[in-house]
Amino acid sequence: NEESVLFQVIGISMMHSLSQHVLATGLTTQTTGSVEKQEQGALLGLEHSLFSLARIGGPALGTALLGVGAAGLWSVELACGTLDLLLAVSLSIALPQAAKRKGN
């Protein structure tokens, strides 16, 4: 049973990591296209500092939740994973459309 839980945690973590790169790249593309050229550096700095903060605090928060053994932990993980996938799909649809509008 513990082995099954371990494989579930590894599987969810891998899916989250794969979608995380797509989301960060898509978010950066969308936001830098929304601001003036002279504001893009400040925006990129802010985004990457927030990404770093999430990477620093995320593991500590996840470890604390696992240590507590929260009953709703799997539902939270699945909700976050589903949200990641939905955002990745919506960005993959929106980015080509935005590029077409910008090119025309």
Coordinates of C-alpha atoms in Angstrom, one line a residue:
N1 CA 0.0 0.0 0.0
E2 CA 2.8 2.4 0.8
E3 CA 4.5 1.5 -2.5
S4 CA 1.2 2.4 -4.3
V5 CA 1.1 5.8 -2.6
L6 CA 4.8 6.4 -3.5
F7 CA 4.1 5.7 -7.2
Q8 CA 1.0 8.0 -7.1
V9 CA 3.1 10.9 -5.6
I10 CA 5.8 10.3 -8.2
G11 CA 3.3 10.2 -11.1
I12 CA 1.5 13.4 -9.9
S13 CA 4.8 15.2 -9.4
M14 CA 6.0 14.3 -12.9
M15 CA 2.8 15.5 -14.5
H16 CA 3.0 18.7 -12.6
S17 CA 6.6 19.3 -13.5
L18 CA 6.0 18.7 -17.2
S19 CA 3.1 21.1 -17.3
Q20 CA 4.9 23.7 -15.2
H21 CA 7.4 24.5 -17.9
V22 CA 4.7 25.0 -20.5
L23 CA 2.7 27.3 -18.2
A24 CA 5.7 29.4 -17.2
T25 CA 6.7 29.9 -20.8
G26 CA 3.2 30.6 -22.0
L27 CA 2.6 33.1 -19.1
T28 CA 5.9 34.9 -19.9
T29 CA 5.0 35.1 -23.6
Q30 CA 1.5 36.4 -22.9
T31 CA 2.5 39.0 -20.4
T32 CA 5.6 40.4 -22.2
G33 CA 3.4 40.9 -25.3
S34 CA 0.9 42.9 -23.1
V35 CA 3.3 45.6 -21.9
E36 CA 5.5 48.3 -23.5
K37 CA 9.1 47.4 -24.6
Q38 CA 10.6 49.5 -21.8
E39 CA 8.5 47.6 -19.1
Q40 CA 9.4 44.1 -20.3
G41 CA 12.6 43.8 -18.2
A42 CA 10.9 44.8 -15.0
L43 CA 8.0 42.4 -15.7
L44 CA 10.4 39.5 -16.5
G45 CA 12.3 40.2 -13.3
L46 CA 9.1 40.2 -11.2
E47 CA 7.8 37.0 -12.9
H48 CA 11.0 35.1 -12.4
S49 CA 11.3 36.2 -8.8
L50 CA 7.8 34.9 -8.1
F51 CA 8.6 31.6 -9.9
S52 CA 11.7 31.3 -7.7
L53 CA 9.7 32.1 -4.6
A54 CA 7.2 29.3 -5.5
R55 CA 10.1 26.9 -6.1
I56 CA 11.6 27.7 -2.7
G57 CA 8.4 27.6 -0.7
G58 CA 6.5 24.9 -2.6
P59 CA 8.6 21.9 -1.4
A60 CA 8.4 23.1 2.3
L61 CA 4.7 23.5 2.0
G62 CA 4.2 20.1 0.3
T63 CA 6.4 18.4 2.9
A64 CA 4.4 20.0 5.7
L65 CA 1.1 18.8 4.1
L66 CA 2.5 15.3 3.7
G67 CA 3.7 15.3 7.3
V68 CA 0.3 16.3 8.6
G69 CA -1.3 13.6 6.5
A70 CA -4.2 15.8 5.5
A71 CA -7.2 13.8 4.4
G72 CA -7.9 16.1 1.5
L73 CA -4.4 16.1 0.2
W74 CA -5.1 14.0 -2.9
S75 CA -8.1 16.0 -3.9
V76 CA -6.0 19.2 -3.6
E77 CA -3.2 17.7 -5.7
L78 CA -5.6 16.5 -8.4
A79 CA -7.3 19.9 -8.5
C80 CA -4.0 21.7 -8.9
G81 CA -2.9 19.2 -11.6
T82 CA -6.2 19.6 -13.4
L83 CA -5.9 23.4 -13.3
D84 CA -2.3 23.1 -14.7
L85 CA -3.5 21.0 -17.6
L86 CA -6.4 23.3 -18.4
L87 CA -4.2 26.3 -18.3
A88 CA -1.7 24.6 -20.6
V89 CA -4.4 23.7 -23.1
S90 CA -5.9 27.2 -23.0
L91 CA -2.4 28.8 -23.6
S92 CA -1.7 26.4 -26.4
I93 CA -4.9 27.6 -28.1
A94 CA -4.5 31.3 -27.2
L95 CA -0.9 31.7 -28.2
P96 CA -1.2 30.9 -31.9
Q97 CA -4.3 33.1 -32.1
A98 CA -2.4 36.0 -30.5
A99 CA 0.5 35.5 -32.8
K100 CA -1.8 35.6 -35.8
R101 CA -3.5 38.8 -34.6
K102 CA -0.1 40.4 -34.0
G103 CA 1.2 39.4 -37.4
N104 CA -1.9 40.8 -39.3

